[in-house]
Amino acid sequence: MKTLKFVSVVGARPNFMKIAPFLRAIRNSNESEVGKSCRIESILVHTGQHYDDRMSKTFLETLQIPKIDYSMGIGSGSHAWQVGQTMIEFEKILEAEKPDWVVVVGDVNATCACSITAKKAGIKVAHIESGLRSFDLGMPEEINRMVTDRLSDLLLTTDEFADKNLRREGVREESIVQVGNIMIDTLEHELKAARELSLSEIIQENYLSTEITGVPRKELPQPMGEYCLITMHRPSNVDSPEILDPIIDFIIDEVAAEFPVIMPLHPRTRKNLQGTSSWGKLMSCANFHPLEPVGYREMLKLNLEASVMLTDSGGLQEECCVLGTPCLTLRENTERPVTLVENGGVSILAGNQVDRIRMAYQELRKIAPKPYRPKHWDGKSAERIVQSMIQAS
Ligand code: UD1
């Protein structure tokens, strides 16, 4: 009987939704007929880029991610520091474990750091969510994607756009496998539980405390009715006040003027806003409801019930696509073109300048909710991934 050892890596919040179905598919494979001829030993490594309970632990628990074998505890720091520390610690794990494959997901610093370390140690790399390109090297994630894909042995892609990007870069055809979107495996798995949650309980339980907001908690409409859901965390949107302040004014004057706005605040965004005049304006806006970062199911429920989404997150863009929530993408470009209106989805690119955001928002308000599932976004991507890894071994 053949035995394969996979070391899988997670580091930041968006990684957990991508690794959970993969680990489940490994267990299923081991328990099936395939497991009689090929057993997979699975080791899970958490680099610790995200460490707050709300950014990490909650997700591990809800998504039933089994025990972490190695916690590196890297934490916050500059990019070079995070990547460097991760490489140093990951090398020790590879020396101890000597796996057949290192499996990395997405485009965070852990993805790039661990793929470089693995290749230097002569270990094969499989990249889940390969081939996405924003063509914007100002984004740290784009650098992570390019480096990881250049080094990967198996490039597991979400859609035809990703395949084309890889072919254009000269990747060998036999290394590219279109498996669909593994995030949608998690969405399918969690949808029922999310639907059963109470919207008002989610909002009440995650409402930012008055100690942090500095104002008394605001009344929510009963029932909630229509609302807009917003998330922002990209450095290009939230790191400079010249960009962020006008967006905040737009949210207050033009979105919250129409209906309630629910916004779970990413730690980066909160840090940058707290103590500024924009923070004061947001907190005193009666229709603006700030939340702590929420769990996976809670976000899914908030998305299911929202009338519109404003976001700079790639994952939420994809979830809006499948759920049909009209989505204004607060970015100049996207590595996920399949979600755009012109390609069948419900997302409009709006950049981060208010004149354009306003026009795009008016367009968005005319779009009816319309779920769209690109090929293979069917909840079975993880199964395909495990099969292709066994075949490629
Ligand atoms: C990272 C990813 C990004 C992903 C995002 C999702 C990279 C290059 N970026 O960005 O692709 O979309 O995660 O959230 O890998 N912080 C906390 N608690 C935590 C984690 C972070 O307070 O648990 C703080 C850090 O101190 C830091 C800030 O949040 O100041 C940003 O964290 P960082 O890991 O640098 O990147 P993200 O912006 O979260």
Coordinates of C-alpha atoms and ligand atoms in Angstrom, one line a residue:
M1 CA 0.0 0.0 0.0
K2 CA 1.2 3.5 -0.9
T3 CA 1.4 6.1 1.9
L4 CA 1.6 9.8 1.1
K5 CA 2.3 12.6 3.6
F6 CA 0.8 16.0 3.1
V7 CA 1.7 19.1 5.1
S8 CA -1.0 21.7 4.7
V9 CA -0.5 25.4 5.7
V10 CA -2.9 28.0 7.1
G11 CA -1.9 31.5 8.3
A12 CA -4.7 34.1 7.9
R13 CA -8.5 34.2 8.2
P14 CA -9.3 33.5 4.5
N15 CA -7.2 30.3 4.6
F16 CA -9.4 28.4 7.1
M17 CA -12.4 28.2 4.7
K18 CA -10.1 26.8 2.0
I19 CA -8.4 24.1 4.1
A20 CA -11.4 22.7 6.0
P21 CA -13.0 21.0 3.0
F22 CA -9.5 19.7 1.8
L23 CA -8.9 18.0 5.2
R24 CA -12.4 16.5 5.1
A25 CA -11.7 15.2 1.6
I26 CA -8.5 13.5 2.8
R27 CA -10.4 11.8 5.6
N28 CA -13.1 10.7 3.2
S29 CA -10.5 9.4 0.8
N30 CA -8.8 7.4 3.5
E31 CA -12.1 5.8 4.5
S32 CA -13.1 5.0 0.9
E33 CA -11.9 2.2 -1.5
V34 CA -9.1 4.5 -2.6
G35 CA -7.8 4.5 1.0
K36 CA -7.1 0.8 0.7
S37 CA -4.4 1.4 -1.9
C38 CA -3.3 4.9 -1.0
R39 CA -3.4 6.3 2.5
I40 CA -2.8 10.0 3.2
E41 CA -1.2 11.2 6.3
S42 CA -2.2 14.7 7.0
I43 CA -0.2 17.3 9.0
L44 CA -1.6 20.8 9.6
V45 CA 0.5 23.8 10.2
H46 CA -0.8 27.3 11.4
T47 CA 1.8 30.1 10.9
G48 CA -0.1 32.4 13.3
Q49 CA -0.2 35.4 11.0
H50 CA -3.8 35.9 12.3
Y51 CA -3.9 35.1 16.0
D52 CA -7.0 36.9 17.6
D53 CA -9.7 34.5 18.6
R54 CA -12.1 36.3 16.2
M55 CA -9.7 36.0 13.3
S56 CA -8.6 32.5 13.9
K57 CA -9.9 30.3 16.8
T58 CA -13.6 30.8 16.0
F59 CA -13.0 29.7 12.4
L60 CA -11.0 26.6 13.4
E61 CA -13.9 25.6 15.8
T62 CA -16.9 26.3 13.5
L63 CA -15.3 24.7 10.5
Q64 CA -14.3 21.7 12.5
I65 CA -10.7 21.9 11.5
P66 CA -8.9 19.1 13.3
K67 CA -6.0 19.6 15.6
I68 CA -3.2 21.9 14.5
D69 CA 0.0 19.9 14.6
Y70 CA 2.3 22.8 14.5
S71 CA 1.5 26.4 15.7
M72 CA 4.3 28.7 14.6
G73 CA 2.9 31.9 16.4
I74 CA 4.4 34.3 13.9
G75 CA 2.0 37.2 14.6
S76 CA 2.1 40.7 13.2
G77 CA 5.1 42.4 11.5
S78 CA 6.3 43.8 8.3
H79 CA 6.0 41.7 5.2
A80 CA 9.7 40.7 5.0
W81 CA 9.6 39.9 8.8
Q82 CA 6.5 37.7 8.5
V83 CA 7.8 35.9 5.4
G84 CA 11.3 35.5 6.8
Q85 CA 10.2 34.2 10.2
T86 CA 7.7 31.8 8.6
M87 CA 10.4 30.4 6.3
I88 CA 12.8 29.9 9.3
E89 CA 10.2 28.0 11.4
F90 CA 8.6 26.1 8.5
E91 CA 12.0 24.7 7.4
K92 CA 12.4 23.0 10.8
I93 CA 8.9 21.4 10.4
L94 CA 9.8 20.1 6.9
E95 CA 13.1 18.7 8.2
A96 CA 11.1 16.8 10.9
E97 CA 8.2 15.7 8.8
K98 CA 9.8 15.1 5.3
P99 CA 6.4 15.2 3.5
D100 CA 5.7 14.3 -0.1
W101 CA 3.7 17.4 -0.7
V102 CA 3.2 20.9 0.9
V103 CA -0.2 22.2 0.3
V104 CA -0.7 26.0 0.3
V105 CA -3.9 28.0 -0.2
G106 CA -4.8 31.4 -1.5
D107 CA -2.4 34.4 -1.5
V108 CA -1.4 35.4 2.0
N109 CA 2.2 35.7 3.2
A110 CA 2.1 32.2 4.6
T111 CA 1.3 30.9 1.1
C112 CA 4.4 32.4 -0.4
A113 CA 6.8 31.8 2.5
C114 CA 5.9 28.1 2.8
S115 CA 6.0 27.4 -1.0
I116 CA 9.5 28.9 -1.2
T117 CA 10.7 26.9 1.8
A118 CA 9.2 23.7 0.4
K119 CA 10.8 24.0 -3.0
K120 CA 14.2 24.8 -1.5
A121 CA 13.9 21.6 0.5
G122 CA 13.0 19.6 -2.7
I123 CA 9.4 19.0 -1.7
K124 CA 6.5 19.2 -4.2
V125 CA 4.0 22.1 -3.8
A126 CA 0.3 22.0 -4.6
H127 CA -1.4 25.4 -4.7
I128 CA -5.1 25.6 -4.1
E129 CA -6.7 28.7 -5.8
S130 CA -3.9 29.0 -8.3
G131 CA -3.8 31.3 -11.3
L132 CA -5.7 34.3 -9.9
R133 CA -4.1 37.6 -11.2
S134 CA -5.1 41.2 -10.5
F135 CA -2.0 42.3 -12.6
D136 CA -1.5 44.9 -9.8
L137 CA 2.0 44.4 -8.2
G138 CA 1.1 47.1 -5.7
M139 CA -0.9 44.4 -3.9
P140 CA 1.1 42.1 -1.6
E141 CA -1.2 39.3 -2.5
E142 CA -0.4 39.5 -6.2
I143 CA 3.3 39.0 -5.5
N144 CA 2.5 36.1 -3.2
R145 CA 0.3 34.5 -6.0
M146 CA 3.0 34.9 -8.7
V147 CA 5.8 33.5 -6.6
T148 CA 3.7 30.6 -5.4
D149 CA 2.4 29.7 -8.8
R150 CA 5.9 29.9 -10.4
L151 CA 7.2 27.4 -7.9
S152 CA 4.1 25.0 -7.7
D153 CA 4.1 21.5 -9.1
L154 CA 0.3 21.2 -9.1
L155 CA -1.7 24.3 -9.9
L156 CA -5.3 23.8 -8.8
T157 CA -7.5 26.5 -10.4
T158 CA -10.9 28.0 -9.8
D159 CA -12.0 28.8 -13.3
E160 CA -11.1 29.3 -17.0
F161 CA -9.7 32.8 -16.4
A162 CA -7.1 31.4 -14.0
D163 CA -6.2 28.6 -16.5
K164 CA -5.6 31.2 -19.2
N165 CA -3.4 33.3 -16.9
L166 CA -1.2 30.3 -16.1
R167 CA -0.9 29.2 -19.8
R168 CA 0.1 32.8 -20.7
E169 CA 2.9 32.6 -18.1
G170 CA 4.1 29.3 -19.7
V171 CA 3.0 26.9 -17.1
R172 CA 3.0 23.3 -18.4
E173 CA -0.5 22.2 -19.3
E174 CA -0.2 18.9 -17.3
S175 CA 0.4 20.9 -14.1
I176 CA -2.9 22.8 -14.3
V177 CA -6.0 21.2 -13.0
Q178 CA -9.3 23.2 -12.9
V179 CA -11.0 21.9 -9.8
G180 CA -13.4 24.8 -9.1
N181 CA -13.7 27.0 -6.0
I182 CA -13.0 25.3 -2.7
M183 CA -14.5 28.3 -0.8
I184 CA -17.8 27.2 -2.2
D185 CA -17.3 23.7 -0.7
T186 CA -17.3 25.4 2.7
L187 CA -20.3 27.6 1.7
E188 CA -22.3 24.5 0.8
H189 CA -21.3 22.7 3.9
E190 CA -22.3 25.7 6.2
L191 CA -25.3 27.1 4.4
K192 CA -28.0 25.2 6.4
A193 CA -26.5 26.1 9.8
A194 CA -26.1 29.7 8.7
R195 CA -29.7 30.0 7.5
E196 CA -30.9 28.8 11.0
L197 CA -29.0 31.7 12.8
S198 CA -30.9 34.7 14.0
L199 CA -29.9 37.9 12.2
S200 CA -30.7 40.2 15.2
E201 CA -28.8 37.9 17.6
I202 CA -25.7 38.0 15.3
I203 CA -25.8 41.8 15.3
Q204 CA -26.5 42.2 19.0
E205 CA -23.9 39.7 20.1
N206 CA -21.1 41.1 17.9
Y207 CA -21.9 44.8 18.3
L208 CA -18.8 46.8 19.0
S209 CA -18.9 47.7 22.8
T210 CA -19.6 51.2 23.9
E211 CA -16.1 51.3 25.5
I212 CA -14.7 51.1 22.0
T213 CA -17.3 53.2 20.1
G214 CA -17.5 55.9 22.7
V215 CA -21.3 56.2 22.1
P216 CA -24.3 54.4 23.4
R217 CA -25.4 51.4 21.4
K218 CA -27.8 52.4 18.6
E219 CA -31.3 51.0 18.1
L220 CA -31.8 48.5 15.3
P221 CA -34.9 48.4 13.1
Q222 CA -37.3 45.5 14.2
P223 CA -37.4 43.6 11.9
M224 CA -34.1 44.5 10.2
G225 CA -35.6 44.9 6.7
E226 CA -33.2 46.0 3.9
Y227 CA -29.6 46.8 4.8
C228 CA -26.2 47.2 3.3
L229 CA -23.2 45.0 4.4
I230 CA -19.7 46.5 4.2
T231 CA -16.2 45.1 4.8
M232 CA -12.9 46.9 4.0
H233 CA -9.4 45.9 5.0
R234 CA -7.1 46.3 1.9
P235 CA -4.1 48.4 2.7
S236 CA -4.8 50.4 -0.6
N237 CA -8.2 51.4 0.9
V238 CA -7.7 51.7 4.6
D239 CA -4.0 52.7 5.1
S240 CA -4.3 56.3 3.9
P241 CA -6.8 58.9 5.2
E242 CA -6.9 60.6 1.8
I243 CA -8.6 57.5 0.4
L244 CA -10.4 56.2 3.5
D245 CA -12.0 59.5 4.7
P246 CA -14.0 60.2 1.5
I247 CA -15.2 56.6 1.4
I248 CA -16.4 56.9 5.0
D249 CA -18.2 60.2 4.1
F250 CA -19.9 58.4 1.2
I251 CA -21.0 55.6 3.4
I252 CA -22.5 58.0 6.0
D253 CA -24.1 60.5 3.6
E254 CA -25.3 58.3 0.8
V255 CA -25.6 54.7 1.9
A256 CA -26.6 55.0 5.6
A257 CA -29.0 57.8 4.5
E258 CA -31.0 55.1 2.6
F259 CA -30.8 52.1 4.9
P260 CA -28.9 50.6 7.9
V261 CA -25.3 49.8 7.3
I262 CA -23.7 46.8 9.0
M263 CA -19.9 46.7 9.0
P264 CA -17.8 44.1 10.8
L265 CA -14.5 45.9 11.3
H266 CA -11.2 44.2 10.4
P267 CA -8.4 44.9 13.0
R268 CA -6.4 46.8 10.4
T269 CA -9.3 49.1 9.5
R270 CA -10.3 49.6 13.2
K271 CA -6.7 50.5 14.1
N272 CA -6.5 53.0 11.3
L273 CA -9.8 54.7 12.1
Q274 CA -9.8 54.8 15.9
G275 CA -9.2 58.3 17.2
T276 CA -9.8 60.0 13.8
S277 CA -12.6 62.4 12.9
S278 CA -14.0 59.7 10.5
W279 CA -14.3 57.3 13.5
G280 CA -16.3 59.9 15.4
K281 CA -18.6 60.6 12.4
L282 CA -19.2 56.8 11.9
M283 CA -19.9 56.1 15.5
S284 CA -22.4 58.9 15.8
C285 CA -24.2 58.0 12.5
A286 CA -27.5 56.6 13.7
N287 CA -27.8 54.1 10.8
F288 CA -24.2 52.8 11.0
H289 CA -23.8 49.6 13.1
P290 CA -20.1 48.6 13.7
L291 CA -19.4 44.9 14.6
E292 CA -16.4 43.0 15.7
P293 CA -15.0 40.6 13.1
V294 CA -17.7 37.9 12.8
G295 CA -17.5 34.2 12.4
Y296 CA -17.9 32.3 9.1
R297 CA -21.6 31.3 9.5
E298 CA -22.5 34.7 10.9
M299 CA -21.0 36.4 7.8
L300 CA -22.8 34.0 5.6
K301 CA -26.1 34.8 7.3
L302 CA -25.4 38.5 7.1
N303 CA -24.7 38.1 3.4
L304 CA -27.8 36.0 2.7
E305 CA -30.0 38.7 4.2
A306 CA -28.2 41.8 2.8
S307 CA -29.7 43.8 0.0
V308 CA -26.2 44.9 -1.2
M309 CA -22.6 44.3 -0.3
L310 CA -19.7 46.8 -0.5
T311 CA -16.4 45.0 0.0
D312 CA -12.7 44.8 -1.0
S313 CA -12.5 41.2 -0.1
G314 CA -12.0 38.6 -2.8
G315 CA -13.7 35.8 -0.9
L316 CA -16.8 37.8 -0.3
Q317 CA -17.0 38.7 -3.9
E318 CA -17.1 35.0 -4.7
E319 CA -19.7 34.3 -2.0
C320 CA -21.9 37.1 -3.3
C321 CA -21.6 35.5 -6.8
V322 CA -23.0 32.2 -5.6
L323 CA -25.6 33.7 -3.3
G324 CA -26.6 36.4 -5.7
T325 CA -26.1 39.5 -3.5
P326 CA -25.3 42.5 -5.6
C327 CA -21.7 43.5 -4.8
L328 CA -19.8 46.7 -5.2
T329 CA -16.1 45.8 -5.3
L330 CA -14.1 48.6 -3.8
R331 CA -11.0 48.0 -5.9
E332 CA -9.5 49.1 -9.2
N333 CA -9.1 45.6 -10.4
T334 CA -10.0 42.0 -9.4
E335 CA -8.2 38.7 -9.7
R336 CA -11.7 37.2 -9.8
P337 CA -13.2 38.4 -13.0
V338 CA -15.7 35.5 -13.2
T339 CA -17.7 37.3 -10.5
L340 CA -18.2 40.5 -12.5
V341 CA -21.5 41.5 -14.0
E342 CA -20.1 41.3 -17.6
N343 CA -19.1 37.7 -17.0
G344 CA -22.4 36.6 -15.5
G345 CA -21.9 37.5 -11.8
V346 CA -23.3 40.3 -9.7
S347 CA -20.2 42.3 -8.9
I348 CA -19.3 45.8 -10.2
L349 CA -15.7 47.1 -9.9
A350 CA -15.9 50.6 -8.3
G351 CA -12.3 51.5 -7.4
N352 CA -11.7 53.7 -4.3
Q353 CA -12.5 57.2 -5.6
V354 CA -15.9 58.4 -4.5
D355 CA -17.1 59.8 -7.9
R356 CA -16.7 56.4 -9.4
I357 CA -18.0 54.6 -6.4
R358 CA -21.2 56.8 -6.5
M359 CA -21.9 55.9 -10.2
A360 CA -21.2 52.3 -9.6
Y361 CA -23.4 52.2 -6.5
Q362 CA -26.3 53.7 -8.5
E363 CA -25.8 51.0 -11.1
L364 CA -25.7 48.4 -8.4
R365 CA -29.0 49.5 -6.9
K366 CA -30.6 48.6 -10.3
I367 CA -29.3 45.0 -10.2
A368 CA -31.6 42.3 -9.0
P369 CA -30.2 39.6 -6.8
K370 CA -29.1 36.7 -9.1
P371 CA -27.1 33.7 -8.0
Y372 CA -24.5 32.5 -10.5
R373 CA -22.4 29.3 -10.3
P374 CA -19.4 29.1 -12.5
K375 CA -18.3 25.6 -13.6
H376 CA -17.2 23.3 -10.8
W377 CA -18.3 25.8 -8.1
D378 CA -20.4 22.9 -6.8
G379 CA -19.1 22.0 -3.4
K380 CA -16.9 19.1 -4.7
S381 CA -13.6 20.9 -5.4
A382 CA -11.8 19.4 -2.5
E383 CA -12.6 15.8 -3.7
R384 CA -11.1 16.7 -7.1
I385 CA -8.0 18.2 -5.4
V386 CA -7.3 15.0 -3.4
Q387 CA -7.9 12.9 -6.5
S388 CA -5.5 15.0 -8.6
M389 CA -2.8 14.9 -5.9
I390 CA -3.0 11.1 -5.7
Q391 CA -2.7 10.9 -9.4
A392 CA 0.2 13.4 -9.5
S393 CA 2.1 11.4 -6.8
Ligands
UD1_1 C1 -4.1 39.4 5.4 C2 -3.7 39.0 4.0 C3 -4.9 39.4 3.1 C4 -6.2 38.8 3.6 C5 -6.4 39.3 5.0 C6 -7.7 38.8 5.5 C7 -1.3 39.1 3.4 C8 -0.3 39.8 2.6 N1 -2.5 39.7 3.5 O1 -4.2 40.9 5.5 O2 -4.6 38.8 1.8 O3 -7.2 39.2 2.7 O4 -5.3 38.8 5.8 O5 -8.0 39.2 6.8 O6 -1.1 38.0 3.9 N2 -4.1 41.9 13.4 C9 -4.8 41.7 14.6 N3 -5.2 40.5 14.9 C10 -5.0 39.4 14.1 C11 -4.4 39.6 12.9 C12 -4.0 40.8 12.6 O7 -5.0 42.7 15.4 O8 -5.5 38.3 14.5 C13 -3.6 43.2 13.0 C14 -2.1 43.2 12.8 O9 -1.5 43.6 14.0 C15 -1.9 44.1 11.7 C16 -3.3 44.2 11.0 O10 -4.2 43.5 11.8 O11 -1.7 45.4 12.1 C17 -3.2 43.5 9.6 O12 -2.8 42.1 9.7 P1 -1.9 41.4 8.6 O13 -1.7 40.0 9.0 O14 -0.7 42.2 8.5 O15 -2.6 41.5 7.3 P2 -4.1 41.7 6.9 O16 -4.4 43.1 6.5 O17 -5.1 41.0 7.8

